[in-house]
C-alpha atoms as one frame of an Amber mdcrd trajectory, in Angstrom:
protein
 -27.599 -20.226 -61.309 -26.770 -17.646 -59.103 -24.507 -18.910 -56.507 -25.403
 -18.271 -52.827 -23.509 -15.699 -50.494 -23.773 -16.168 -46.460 -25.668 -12.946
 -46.377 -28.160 -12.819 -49.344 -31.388 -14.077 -49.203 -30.831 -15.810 -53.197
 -32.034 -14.165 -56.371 -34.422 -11.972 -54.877 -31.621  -9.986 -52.515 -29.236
  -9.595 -55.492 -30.077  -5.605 -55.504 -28.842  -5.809 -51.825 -25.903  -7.470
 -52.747 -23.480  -5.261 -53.575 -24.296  -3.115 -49.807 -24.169  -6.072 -48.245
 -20.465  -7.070 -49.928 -19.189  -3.735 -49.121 -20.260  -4.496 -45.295 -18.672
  -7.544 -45.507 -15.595  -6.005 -47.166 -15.708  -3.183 -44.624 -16.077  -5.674
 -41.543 -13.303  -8.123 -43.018 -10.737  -5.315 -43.042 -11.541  -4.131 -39.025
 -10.798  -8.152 -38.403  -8.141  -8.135 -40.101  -6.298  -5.208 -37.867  -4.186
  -6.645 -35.113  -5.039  -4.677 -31.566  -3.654  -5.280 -28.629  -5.861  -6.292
 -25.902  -5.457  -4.490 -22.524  -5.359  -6.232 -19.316  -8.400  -6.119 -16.800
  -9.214  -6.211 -12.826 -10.500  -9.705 -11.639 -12.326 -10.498  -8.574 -10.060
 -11.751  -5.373 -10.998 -15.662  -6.471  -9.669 -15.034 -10.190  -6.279 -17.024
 -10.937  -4.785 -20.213  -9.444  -3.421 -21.085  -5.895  -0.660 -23.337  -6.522
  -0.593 -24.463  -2.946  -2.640 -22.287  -0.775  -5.551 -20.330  -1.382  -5.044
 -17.109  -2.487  -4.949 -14.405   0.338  -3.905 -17.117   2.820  -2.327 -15.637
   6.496   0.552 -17.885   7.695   2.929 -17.070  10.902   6.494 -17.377   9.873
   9.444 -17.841  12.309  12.159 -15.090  11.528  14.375 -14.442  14.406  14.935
 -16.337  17.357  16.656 -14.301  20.054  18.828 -15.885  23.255  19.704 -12.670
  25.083  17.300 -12.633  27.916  17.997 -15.389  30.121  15.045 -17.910  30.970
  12.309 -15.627  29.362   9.194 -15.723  31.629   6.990 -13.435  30.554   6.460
 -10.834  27.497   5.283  -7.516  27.006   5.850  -5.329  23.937   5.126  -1.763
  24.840   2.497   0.044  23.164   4.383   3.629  22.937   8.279   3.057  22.756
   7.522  -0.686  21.464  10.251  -1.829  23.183  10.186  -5.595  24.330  10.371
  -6.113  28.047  11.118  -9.893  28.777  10.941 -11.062  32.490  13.578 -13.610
  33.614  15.507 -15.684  35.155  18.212 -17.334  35.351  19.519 -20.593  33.100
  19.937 -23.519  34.203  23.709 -24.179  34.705  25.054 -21.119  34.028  26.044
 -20.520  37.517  28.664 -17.624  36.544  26.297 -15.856  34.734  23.208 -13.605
  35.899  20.761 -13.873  33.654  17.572 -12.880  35.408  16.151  -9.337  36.076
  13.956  -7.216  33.660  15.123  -6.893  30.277  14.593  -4.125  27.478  15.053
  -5.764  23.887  15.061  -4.735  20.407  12.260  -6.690  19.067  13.398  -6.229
  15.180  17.237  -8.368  16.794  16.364  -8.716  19.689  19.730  -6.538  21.082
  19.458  -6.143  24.943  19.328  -2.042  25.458  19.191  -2.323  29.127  18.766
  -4.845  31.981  17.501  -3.838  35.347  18.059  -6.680  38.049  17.778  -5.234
  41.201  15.069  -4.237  43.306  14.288  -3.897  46.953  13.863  -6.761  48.979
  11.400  -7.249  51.726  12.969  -4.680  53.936  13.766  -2.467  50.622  16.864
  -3.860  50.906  18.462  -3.559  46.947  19.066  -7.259  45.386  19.115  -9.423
  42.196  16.124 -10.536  41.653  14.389 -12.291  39.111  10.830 -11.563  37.235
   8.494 -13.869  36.246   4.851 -11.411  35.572   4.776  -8.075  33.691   1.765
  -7.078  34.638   1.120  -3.771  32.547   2.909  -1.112  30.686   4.149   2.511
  31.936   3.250   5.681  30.370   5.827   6.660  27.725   8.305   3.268  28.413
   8.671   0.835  31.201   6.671  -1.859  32.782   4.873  -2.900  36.336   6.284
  -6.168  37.160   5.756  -9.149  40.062   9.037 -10.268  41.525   9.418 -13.396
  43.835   7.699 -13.668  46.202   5.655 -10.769  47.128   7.442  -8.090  45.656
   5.928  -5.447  43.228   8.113  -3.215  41.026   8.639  -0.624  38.357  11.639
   0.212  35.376  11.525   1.389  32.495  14.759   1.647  29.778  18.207   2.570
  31.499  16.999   2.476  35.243  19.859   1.595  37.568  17.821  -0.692  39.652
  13.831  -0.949  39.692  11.122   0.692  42.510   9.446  -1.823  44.580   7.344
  -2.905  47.511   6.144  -6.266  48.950   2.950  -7.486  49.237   1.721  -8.637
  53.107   0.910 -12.035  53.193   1.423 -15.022  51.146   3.236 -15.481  47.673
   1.211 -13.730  44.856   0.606 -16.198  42.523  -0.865 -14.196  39.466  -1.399
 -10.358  38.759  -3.054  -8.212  36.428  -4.200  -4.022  35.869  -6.163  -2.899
  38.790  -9.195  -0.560  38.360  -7.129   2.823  38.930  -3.836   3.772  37.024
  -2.238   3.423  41.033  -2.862   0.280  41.302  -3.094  -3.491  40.482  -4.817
  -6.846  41.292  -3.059  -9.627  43.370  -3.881 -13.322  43.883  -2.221 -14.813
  47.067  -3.384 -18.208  46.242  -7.213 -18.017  46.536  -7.168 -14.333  48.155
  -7.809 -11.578  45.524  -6.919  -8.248  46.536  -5.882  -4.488  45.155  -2.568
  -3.122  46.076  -1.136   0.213  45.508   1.726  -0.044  42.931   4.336   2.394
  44.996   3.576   1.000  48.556   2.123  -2.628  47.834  -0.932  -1.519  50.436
  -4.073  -3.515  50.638  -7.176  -1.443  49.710  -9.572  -4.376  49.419  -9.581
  -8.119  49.075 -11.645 -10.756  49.040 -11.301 -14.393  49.974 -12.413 -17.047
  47.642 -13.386 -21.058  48.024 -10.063 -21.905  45.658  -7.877 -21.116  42.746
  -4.991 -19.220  42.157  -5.421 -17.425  39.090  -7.491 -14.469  37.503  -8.157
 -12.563  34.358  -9.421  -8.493  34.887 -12.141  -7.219  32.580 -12.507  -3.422
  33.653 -14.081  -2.307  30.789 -17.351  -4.721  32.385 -16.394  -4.398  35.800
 -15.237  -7.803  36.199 -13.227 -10.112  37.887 -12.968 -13.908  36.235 -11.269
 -15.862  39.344 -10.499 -19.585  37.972 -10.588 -21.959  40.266  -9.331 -25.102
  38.459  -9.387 -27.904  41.258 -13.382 -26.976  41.494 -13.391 -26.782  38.023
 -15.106 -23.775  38.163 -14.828 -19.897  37.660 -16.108 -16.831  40.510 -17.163
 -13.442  38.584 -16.113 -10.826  41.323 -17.566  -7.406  41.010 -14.779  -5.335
  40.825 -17.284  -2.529  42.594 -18.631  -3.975  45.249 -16.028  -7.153  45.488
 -17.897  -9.552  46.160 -18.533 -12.794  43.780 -21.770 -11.959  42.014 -22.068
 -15.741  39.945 -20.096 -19.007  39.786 -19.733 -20.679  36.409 -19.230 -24.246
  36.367 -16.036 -25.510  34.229 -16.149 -29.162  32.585 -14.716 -32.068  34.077
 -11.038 -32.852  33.200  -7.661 -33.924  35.312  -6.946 -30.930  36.818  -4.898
 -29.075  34.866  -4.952 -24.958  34.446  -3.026 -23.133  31.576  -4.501 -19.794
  31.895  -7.512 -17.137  32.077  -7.841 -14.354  29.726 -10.411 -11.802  28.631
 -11.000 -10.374  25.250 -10.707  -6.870  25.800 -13.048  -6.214  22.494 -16.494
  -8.909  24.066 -15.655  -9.844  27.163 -15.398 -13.246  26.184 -13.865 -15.668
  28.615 -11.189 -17.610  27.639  -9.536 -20.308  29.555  -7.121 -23.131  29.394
  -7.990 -26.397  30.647  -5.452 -29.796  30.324  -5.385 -29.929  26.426  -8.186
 -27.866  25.664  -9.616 -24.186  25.874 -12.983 -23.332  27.014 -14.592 -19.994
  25.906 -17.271 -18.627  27.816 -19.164 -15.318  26.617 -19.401 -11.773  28.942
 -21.967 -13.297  31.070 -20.722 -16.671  31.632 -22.122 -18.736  29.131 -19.826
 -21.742  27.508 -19.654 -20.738  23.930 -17.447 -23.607  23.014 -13.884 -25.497
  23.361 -11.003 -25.519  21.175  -9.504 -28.936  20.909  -5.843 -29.506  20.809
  -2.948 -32.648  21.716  -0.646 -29.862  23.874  -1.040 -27.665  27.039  -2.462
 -24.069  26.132  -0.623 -22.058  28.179  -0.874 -18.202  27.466  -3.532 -15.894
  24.605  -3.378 -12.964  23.548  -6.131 -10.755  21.512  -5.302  -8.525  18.763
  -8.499  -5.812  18.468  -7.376  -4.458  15.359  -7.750  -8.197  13.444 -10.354
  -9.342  16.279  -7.876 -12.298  16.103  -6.314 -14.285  19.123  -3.421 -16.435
  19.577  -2.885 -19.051  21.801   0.396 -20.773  22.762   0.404 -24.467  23.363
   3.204 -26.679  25.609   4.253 -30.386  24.933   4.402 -31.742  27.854   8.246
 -32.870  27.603   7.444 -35.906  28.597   8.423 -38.467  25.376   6.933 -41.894
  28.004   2.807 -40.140  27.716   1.248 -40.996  24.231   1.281 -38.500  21.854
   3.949 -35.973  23.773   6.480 -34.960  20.446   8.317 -32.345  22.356   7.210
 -29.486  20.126   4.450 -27.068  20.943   2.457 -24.986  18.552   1.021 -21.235
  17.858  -2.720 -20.777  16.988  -4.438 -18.244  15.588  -8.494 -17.568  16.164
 -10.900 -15.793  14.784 -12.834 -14.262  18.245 -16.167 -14.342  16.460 -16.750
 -17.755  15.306 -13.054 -19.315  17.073 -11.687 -20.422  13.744  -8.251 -20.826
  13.160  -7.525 -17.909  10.926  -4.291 -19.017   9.949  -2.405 -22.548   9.538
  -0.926 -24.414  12.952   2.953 -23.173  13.673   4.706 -25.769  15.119   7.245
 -24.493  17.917  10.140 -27.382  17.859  11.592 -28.275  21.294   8.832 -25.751
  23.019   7.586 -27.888  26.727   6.297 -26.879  29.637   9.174 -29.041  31.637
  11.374 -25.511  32.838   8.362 -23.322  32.634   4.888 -21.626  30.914   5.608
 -20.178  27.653   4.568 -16.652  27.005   3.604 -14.523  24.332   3.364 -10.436
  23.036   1.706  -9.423  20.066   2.086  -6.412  18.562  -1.150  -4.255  17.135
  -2.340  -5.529  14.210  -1.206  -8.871  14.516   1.658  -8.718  12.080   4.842
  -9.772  14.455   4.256 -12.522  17.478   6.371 -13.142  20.004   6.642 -16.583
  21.790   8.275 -17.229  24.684  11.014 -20.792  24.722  11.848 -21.217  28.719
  13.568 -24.580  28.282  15.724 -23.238  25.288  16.476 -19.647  26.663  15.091
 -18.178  23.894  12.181 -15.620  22.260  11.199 -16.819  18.800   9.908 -13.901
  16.677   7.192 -14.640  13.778   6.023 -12.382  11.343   2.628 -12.604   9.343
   2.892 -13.589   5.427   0.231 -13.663   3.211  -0.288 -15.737   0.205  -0.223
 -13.877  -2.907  -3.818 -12.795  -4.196  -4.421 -12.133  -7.979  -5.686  -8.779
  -8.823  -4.882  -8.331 -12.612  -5.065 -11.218 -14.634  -3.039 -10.784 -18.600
  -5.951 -10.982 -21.444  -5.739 -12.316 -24.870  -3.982 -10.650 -27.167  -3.437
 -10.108 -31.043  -1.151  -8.762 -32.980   1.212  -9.006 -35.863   4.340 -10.667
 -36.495   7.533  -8.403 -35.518   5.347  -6.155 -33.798   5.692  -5.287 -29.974
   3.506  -7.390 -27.275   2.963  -6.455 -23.944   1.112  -8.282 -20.843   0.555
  -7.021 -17.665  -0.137  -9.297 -13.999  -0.352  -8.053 -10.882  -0.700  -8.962
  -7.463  -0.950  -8.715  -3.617   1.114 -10.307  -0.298   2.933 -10.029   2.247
   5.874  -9.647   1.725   5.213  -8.344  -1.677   5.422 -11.332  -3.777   8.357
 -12.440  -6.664   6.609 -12.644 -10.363   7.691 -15.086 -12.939   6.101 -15.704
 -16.794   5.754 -19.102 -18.061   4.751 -19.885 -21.531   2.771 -22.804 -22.863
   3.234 -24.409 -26.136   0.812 -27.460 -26.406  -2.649 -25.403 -25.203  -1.632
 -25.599 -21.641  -0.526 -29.120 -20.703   2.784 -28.010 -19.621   4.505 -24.607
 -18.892   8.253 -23.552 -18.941   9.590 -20.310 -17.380  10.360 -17.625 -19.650
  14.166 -16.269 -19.097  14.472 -13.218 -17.950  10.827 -12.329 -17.749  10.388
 -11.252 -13.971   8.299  -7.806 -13.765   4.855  -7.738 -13.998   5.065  -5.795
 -17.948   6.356  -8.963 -20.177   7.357  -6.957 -23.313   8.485  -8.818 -26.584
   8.269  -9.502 -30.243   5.839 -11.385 -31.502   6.928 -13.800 -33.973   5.092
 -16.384 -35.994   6.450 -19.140 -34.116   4.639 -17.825 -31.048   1.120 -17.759
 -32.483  -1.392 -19.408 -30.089   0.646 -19.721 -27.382  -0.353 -19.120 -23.933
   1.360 -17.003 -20.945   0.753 -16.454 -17.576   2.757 -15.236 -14.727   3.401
 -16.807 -11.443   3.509 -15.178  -7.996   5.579 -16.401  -5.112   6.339 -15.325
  -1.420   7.072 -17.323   1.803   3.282 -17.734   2.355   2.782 -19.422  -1.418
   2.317 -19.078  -4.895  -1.039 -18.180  -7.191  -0.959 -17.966 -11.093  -2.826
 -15.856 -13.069  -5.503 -16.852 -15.438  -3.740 -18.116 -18.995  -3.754 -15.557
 -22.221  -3.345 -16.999 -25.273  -1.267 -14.658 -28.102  -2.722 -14.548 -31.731
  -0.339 -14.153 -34.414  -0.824 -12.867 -37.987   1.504 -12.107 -40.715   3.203
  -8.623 -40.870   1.615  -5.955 -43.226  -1.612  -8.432 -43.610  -3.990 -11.101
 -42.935  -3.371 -14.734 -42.782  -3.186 -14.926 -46.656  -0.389 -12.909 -47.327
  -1.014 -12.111 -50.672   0.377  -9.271 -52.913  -2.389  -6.459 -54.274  -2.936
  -5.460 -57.412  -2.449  -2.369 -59.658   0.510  -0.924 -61.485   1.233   2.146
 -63.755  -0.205   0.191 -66.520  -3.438  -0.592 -64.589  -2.549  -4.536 -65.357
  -3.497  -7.050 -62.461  -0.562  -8.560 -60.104  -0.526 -12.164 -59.795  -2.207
 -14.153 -56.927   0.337 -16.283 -54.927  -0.456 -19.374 -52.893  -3.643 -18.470
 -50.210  -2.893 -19.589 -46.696  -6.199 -21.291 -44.606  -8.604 -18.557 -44.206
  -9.627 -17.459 -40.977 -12.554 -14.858 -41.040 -15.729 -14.779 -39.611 -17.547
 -15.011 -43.188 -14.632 -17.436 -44.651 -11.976 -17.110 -47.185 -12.107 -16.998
 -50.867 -10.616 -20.374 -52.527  -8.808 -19.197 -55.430  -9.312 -20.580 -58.963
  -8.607 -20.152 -62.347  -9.176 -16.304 -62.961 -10.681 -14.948 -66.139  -9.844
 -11.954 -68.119 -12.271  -9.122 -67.628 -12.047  -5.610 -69.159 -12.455  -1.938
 -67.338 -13.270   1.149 -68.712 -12.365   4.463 -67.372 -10.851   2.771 -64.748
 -13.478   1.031 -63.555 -12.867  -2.315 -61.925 -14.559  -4.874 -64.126 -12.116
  -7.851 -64.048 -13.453 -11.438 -63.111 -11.699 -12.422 -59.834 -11.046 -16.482
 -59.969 -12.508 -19.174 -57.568 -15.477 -18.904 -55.215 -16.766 -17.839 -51.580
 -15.205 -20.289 -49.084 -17.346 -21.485 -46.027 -17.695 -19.857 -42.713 -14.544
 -21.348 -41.470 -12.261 -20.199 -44.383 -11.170 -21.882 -47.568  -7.399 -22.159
 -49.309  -6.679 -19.979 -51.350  -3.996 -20.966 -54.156  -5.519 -19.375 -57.387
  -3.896 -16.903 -59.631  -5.434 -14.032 -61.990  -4.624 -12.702 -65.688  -3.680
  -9.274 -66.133  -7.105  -7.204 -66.503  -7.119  -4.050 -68.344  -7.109  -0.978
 -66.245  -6.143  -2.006 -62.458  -8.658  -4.778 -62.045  -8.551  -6.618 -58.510
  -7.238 -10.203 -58.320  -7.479 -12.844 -56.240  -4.843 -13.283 -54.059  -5.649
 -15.402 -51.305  -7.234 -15.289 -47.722  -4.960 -12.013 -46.848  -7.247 -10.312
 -49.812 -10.344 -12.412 -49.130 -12.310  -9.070 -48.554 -11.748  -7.908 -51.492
 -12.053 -11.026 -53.469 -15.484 -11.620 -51.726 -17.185  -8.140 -52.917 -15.557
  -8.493 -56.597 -17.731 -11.844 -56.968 -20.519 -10.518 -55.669 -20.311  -6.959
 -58.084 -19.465 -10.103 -60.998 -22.536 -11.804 -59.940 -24.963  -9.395 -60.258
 -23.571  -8.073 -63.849 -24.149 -11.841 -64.544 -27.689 -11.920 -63.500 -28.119
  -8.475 -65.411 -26.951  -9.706 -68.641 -29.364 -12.668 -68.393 -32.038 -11.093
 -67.711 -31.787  -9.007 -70.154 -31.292 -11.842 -72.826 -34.076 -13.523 -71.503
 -36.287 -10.926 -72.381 -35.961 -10.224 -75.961 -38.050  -8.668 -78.137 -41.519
  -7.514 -76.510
């Protein structure tokens, strides 16, 4: 009986036998090329996060600076990006003046210049301390609020700042006015505009309490908070005059501060351990939650991000003080933290509000330390986020592999290659392997093991995807047989067949038989039969045939083997047919 092959239909599809063994033989042979497989782009989710998600934003402190006395307030300039710091004095440091207007380095935070004096009431010149920029110069220096009424200008390498005071009581908060000339006072509950040079009231307006305000010019608007009424006055900046009162919730009393996002015109304000965020027209939008004191925000328009600074109270005998404060990080659209809580050790509101700059873009904070004396600098760090991931590979044995990883972060993130010998279960970090390209030699040894390459920077670490290596035998297929053919056209030997691995199987060798050739003409009987789909052994051996026939030699010549049975097999069914028939 004929036997069977995968592809033939039985004794009716002998005819198509021999094409279809020459497909076979020709598709065996493709397979049986090793070809390196090139890496691809993955989507931002591909890979592992080891301990973040991938593409996670996290605040880092770097620097922490102490060269600017009791720093008050912050402002990093938005053309010379210099860092003014307003401050005071230290607590017992009597021999030392510390306070005055100070122009820092903000990469070390190196004092370039300190301008402490400015004119008194009666423009007299004298040390004074600041506690409010209120807005930058053109080109370098700040506008500032000096105790108690006094309103000044420096910039970098001034002898002594320009000033004027304010008539009337102490100004209690300040802000940009609604002309380059000028700027916006509170005395307490009185809200007025001043010129900057001469400290001259154009306008005011007197309001039923509070003591603190937050400018929105781009709306024409003046958010006055008035935290004992728990409530806030929106003052027309055209007319001034309070055009609506917006009621605040209930609480003990407390007021961190009032800011506007620049970007919506939302209202943001700090109230005892919470913050309340009203939109451009007043309406509560909703409160952020905390255990601290928000004290100061900033917005960033560039991220639409903003960042909130939050006091302990510094007092260890109220439940839940730690004596640490924290930085936040918001997303202005939906108020989600957009980055993981910093904690700020030793940071309470016992010598003073902290204070905060931010510089475009979001990617360096500055925080404010009054107790400490200090300015702690953080800088943004991103998780690393897989963008190439390695892909399987093939190849053979003392040939050249190569597989590529890459990725993204901030900074840019370390890369390490671990290999996997047990499908994955465990990993171990290849020596030496630390650029993206891991180049070696295949051997052997290293067939089916896996690789992937790790990526770590302050913010975390994310793994690739795993690629598994294949390994076959050098000059050949699994089998690793010798072929056939000599000067005397006489058959080589088989040698012992290793498992096949094919998609149509191996050939499991038998006992060959002697077959003749004519001309040349393979003819030889190749020993053993077709092995299943997944591959036979192959350990037979064939006679010398007459003429260069092809022997069996194993899975590496399975190919070959399989189309010489199937050529055998149809001379077979030939010859009986034709015995069968006879005479007529």
């Amino acid at each position: 009986m004929t036997p069977r092959h995968p592809l033939l239909p039985g004794r009716a599809g002998a005819l198509t036998a021999t094409a279809a063994a020459c497909a076979l033989l020709l598709v065996s042979a493709a397979a049986a090329s090793p070809v390196p497989v090139a890496a691809s782009p993955v989507p931002a989710a591909g890979g592992e996060g080891a301990d973040v998600p991938q593409g996670t934003a996290v605040y880092r402190p770097v620097a922490r600076f102490t060269t600017a006395g009791k720093p008050r307030d912050l402002l990093l300039h938005p053309d010379s990006r210099h860092l003014y710091v307003g401050s005071e004095d230290l607590p017992g440091t009597a021999g030392t003046d510390e306070g005055g207007l100070h122009v820092l380095d903000p990469a070390d935070g190196k004092v370039r210049s300190t301008v402490d004096r400015a004119p008194g009431p009666t423009g007299t010149l004298g040390r004074r301390a600041v506690r409010r920029l209120v807005a930058p110069l053109p080109g370098d220096g700040a506008v500032f609020v000096y105790p108690l009424r006094g309103i000044g200008t420096a910039k970098d390498g001034d002898d002594a700042a320009a000033g004027a005071w304010v008539p009337g009581g102490a100004v209690t908060d300040a802000a940009p006015g609604t002309t380059p000339a000028t700027v916006l006072v509170a005395q307490g509950s009185v809200l007025s505009e001043v010129d900057i040079a001469t400290a001259a009231v154009r306008r005011s307006v007197t309001l039923e309490g509070g003591e603190e305000f937050a400018h929105d010019p781009a709306r024409g608007t003046v958010w006055f908070t008035d935290v004992a009424h728990r409530r806030m006055y929106r003052v027309d900046t055209a007319t001034f005059t309070v055009a609506a009162t917006v009621e605040l919730p209930a609480g003990e009393g407390f007021g961190g501060f009032t800011e506007v996002d620049p970007e919506t015109g939302a209202v943001w304000v700090g109230l005892d351990t919470s913050v309340v965020v009203h939109d451009a027209a007043g309406r509560r939008l909703d409160v952020i939650k905390g255990t601290d004191m928000p004290r100061a925000a900033e917005f960033d328009a560039a991220t639409d991000q903003a960042f909130v600074v939050w006091q302990d109270t510094g007092d260890t005998s109220e439940p839940g003080s730690d004596n640490n404060g924290s930085l936040t990080v918001h997303r202005t659209g939906d108020l989600r933290e957009a980055a993981p809580r910093v904690e700020l050790p030793g940071n309470h509101a016992q010598s003073g509000e902290a204070a905060l700059a931010v510089a475009p873009g979001g990617a360096t904070v500055f925080v404010s330390d009054p107790a400490a004396g200090a300015i702690t600098r953080l800088e943004r760090a991103t998780s690393p986020r897989i963008t190439l991931n390695p892909l399987d590979v093939s190849a053979a044995a003392g040939t050249a592999v190569s597989l590529t990883a890459r990725a993204e972060g901030t900074p840019a993130p370390d890369v390490a290659w671990q290999v996997s010998t047990d499908a994955g279960r465990t990993w171990r970090t290849v020596p030496g392997a630390t650029s993206p390209t891991h180049t070696f030699t295949a051997a052997a040894s290293d067939d089916s093991h896996r690789y992937r390459a790790e990526f770590t920077n302050g913010a975390g670490t994310a793994r690739t995807t795993a690629a598994t290596l294949t390994v076959t035998p050098a000059g050949g297929g699994p089998g690793g047989g010798t072929p056939g053919g000599g000067a005397s056209g006489s058959g080589a030997t088989g040698g012992a067949g290793t498992t096949g691995a094919g998609t149509t199987g191996a050939v499991t060798g038998g006992s060959g038989t002697t077959g003749s050739a004519d001309g040349g003409t393979a003819a030889g009987t190749v020993g053993g039969t077709t092995g299943g789909a997944a591959g036979g052994t192959g350990a037979g051996t064939g006679p010398t045939a007459a003429g260069g026939a092809l022997a069996s030699t194993g899975a590496a010549t399975a190919p070959f083997a399989g189309a010489a049975v199937l050529f055998t097999a149809v001379g077979w069914i030939l010859v009986r047919r034709s015995r069968r028939r006879g005479p007529v």
